[in-house]
Amino acid sequence: MFDCKNLTGIGIASAIRERPNLRSFSITLSEAIISMELIDSLRSLKRLSCLDLSFSYISDQLLLYLADKGLNLRRLVLRGCSGYSYMGICYFLSNSDFLQHLDLQHAT
């Protein structure tokens, strides 16, 4: 789904719920499409081990929500992302027991 400008957070959340056994998910999020429904759908993926949010707007709040539900992420890719702080990353790391790989290349 490259260059799909009309996707909404609700639409993406609905698609995620159709595949509850996803182990890997990659998407670029703009600030406009991040919603609680989308965040809740990501948190519901109990088998998710790899989340790639490259070139997305990632708020500290999103990192807090992802960390608080105890996802068993082994790999988180935030390459080229913006919007989060050092504190958000620290909180996420301190609550992510299974994380083995964190990619922050070209983060701003």
CSV table of C-alpha atoms in Angstrom, one decimal:
chain,number,residue,atom,x,y,z
A,1,MET,CA,0.0,0.0,0.0
A,2,PHE,CA,2.5,2.6,-1.2
A,3,ASP,CA,1.4,6.2,-1.4
A,4,CYS,CA,-2.1,5.6,-0.1
A,5,LYS,CA,-3.2,9.1,1.0
A,6,ASN,CA,-6.8,8.2,1.9
A,7,LEU,CA,-6.1,5.6,4.5
A,8,THR,CA,-7.5,6.5,7.9
A,9,GLY,CA,-6.5,5.2,11.4
A,10,ILE,CA,-9.9,3.6,11.7
A,11,GLY,CA,-9.5,1.8,8.3
A,12,ILE,CA,-6.0,0.5,9.3
A,13,ALA,CA,-7.2,-0.6,12.7
A,14,SER,CA,-10.0,-2.5,11.0
A,15,ALA,CA,-7.6,-4.3,8.7
A,16,ILE,CA,-5.3,-5.1,11.7
A,17,ARG,CA,-8.2,-6.7,13.6
A,18,GLU,CA,-8.8,-9.0,10.6
A,19,ARG,CA,-5.4,-10.5,11.1
A,20,PRO,CA,-4.9,-11.0,14.9
A,21,ASN,CA,-2.0,-13.4,14.4
A,22,LEU,CA,0.3,-10.9,12.6
A,23,ARG,CA,3.9,-11.3,13.7
A,24,SER,CA,5.3,-8.4,11.7
A,25,PHE,CA,3.8,-5.1,10.7
A,26,SER,CA,5.2,-2.2,8.8
A,27,ILE,CA,3.5,1.2,8.2
A,28,THR,CA,4.3,4.9,8.0
A,29,LEU,CA,2.0,6.9,10.2
A,30,SER,CA,1.3,10.6,9.9
A,31,GLU,CA,0.1,12.5,13.0
A,32,ALA,CA,-3.3,12.8,11.3
A,33,ILE,CA,-4.1,9.1,11.2
A,34,ILE,CA,-2.9,8.1,14.7
A,35,SER,CA,-6.0,7.3,16.8
A,36,MET,CA,-6.8,5.4,19.9
A,37,GLU,CA,-8.5,2.8,17.8
A,38,LEU,CA,-5.4,2.3,15.8
A,39,ILE,CA,-3.2,2.1,18.9
A,40,ASP,CA,-5.6,-0.4,20.5
A,41,SER,CA,-5.5,-2.6,17.4
A,42,LEU,CA,-1.7,-2.6,17.5
A,43,ARG,CA,-1.8,-3.5,21.2
A,44,SER,CA,-4.2,-6.4,20.5
A,45,LEU,CA,-1.6,-8.2,18.3
A,46,LYS,CA,-0.3,-10.5,21.0
A,47,ARG,CA,2.0,-12.4,18.6
A,48,LEU,CA,3.5,-9.2,17.1
A,49,SER,CA,7.3,-9.4,17.4
A,50,CYS,CA,8.4,-6.8,14.8
A,51,LEU,CA,6.9,-3.4,14.4
A,52,ASP,CA,8.4,-1.1,11.7
A,53,LEU,CA,7.2,2.5,11.9
A,54,SER,CA,9.9,4.0,9.7
A,55,PHE,CA,9.4,7.6,8.7
A,56,SER,CA,6.4,8.0,11.0
A,57,TYR,CA,5.3,10.7,13.4
A,58,ILE,CA,5.8,8.9,16.8
A,59,SER,CA,4.7,10.7,19.9
A,60,ASP,CA,5.8,9.8,23.4
A,61,GLN,CA,2.2,9.0,24.1
A,62,LEU,CA,2.2,6.3,21.4
A,63,LEU,CA,5.4,4.8,22.9
A,64,LEU,CA,3.8,4.8,26.3
A,65,TYR,CA,0.6,3.1,25.1
A,66,LEU,CA,2.6,0.4,23.2
A,67,ALA,CA,4.8,-0.2,26.3
A,68,ASP,CA,1.9,-0.3,28.8
A,69,LYS,CA,0.2,-3.3,27.2
A,70,GLY,CA,3.2,-5.5,27.3
A,71,LEU,CA,3.7,-6.3,23.7
A,72,ASN,CA,6.3,-8.9,23.2
A,73,LEU,CA,8.2,-6.9,20.6
A,74,ARG,CA,11.6,-8.2,19.7
A,75,ARG,CA,12.3,-5.6,17.0
A,76,LEU,CA,11.1,-2.0,16.8
A,77,VAL,CA,12.2,0.1,13.8
A,78,LEU,CA,11.8,3.9,14.2
A,79,ARG,CA,14.1,4.8,11.3
A,80,GLY,CA,13.6,8.4,10.2
A,81,CYS,CA,10.9,9.0,12.8
A,82,SER,CA,10.1,12.3,14.5
A,83,GLY,CA,7.9,13.5,17.3
A,84,TYR,CA,9.2,11.5,20.3
A,85,SER,CA,11.7,12.4,23.0
A,86,TYR,CA,14.5,10.6,24.9
A,87,MET,CA,12.1,10.1,27.8
A,88,GLY,CA,9.6,8.3,25.6
A,89,ILE,CA,12.3,5.9,24.3
A,90,CYS,CA,13.6,5.3,27.9
A,91,TYR,CA,10.1,4.5,29.1
A,92,PHE,CA,9.5,2.2,26.2
A,93,LEU,CA,12.8,0.4,26.8
A,94,SER,CA,12.2,0.0,30.5
A,95,ASN,CA,8.9,-1.7,29.9
A,96,SER,CA,9.9,-3.9,27.0
A,97,ASP,CA,11.5,-7.0,28.4
A,98,PHE,CA,11.7,-8.9,25.1
A,99,LEU,CA,13.2,-6.1,22.8
A,100,GLN,CA,16.4,-7.2,21.1
A,101,HIS,CA,16.7,-4.6,18.3
A,102,LEU,CA,15.9,-0.9,18.3
A,103,ASP,CA,16.6,1.0,15.1
A,104,LEU,CA,16.8,4.8,15.5
A,105,GLN,CA,18.7,5.6,12.4
A,106,HIS,CA,18.2,9.1,11.0
A,107,ALA,CA,15.7,9.9,13.8
A,108,THR,CA,15.0,13.6,14.4
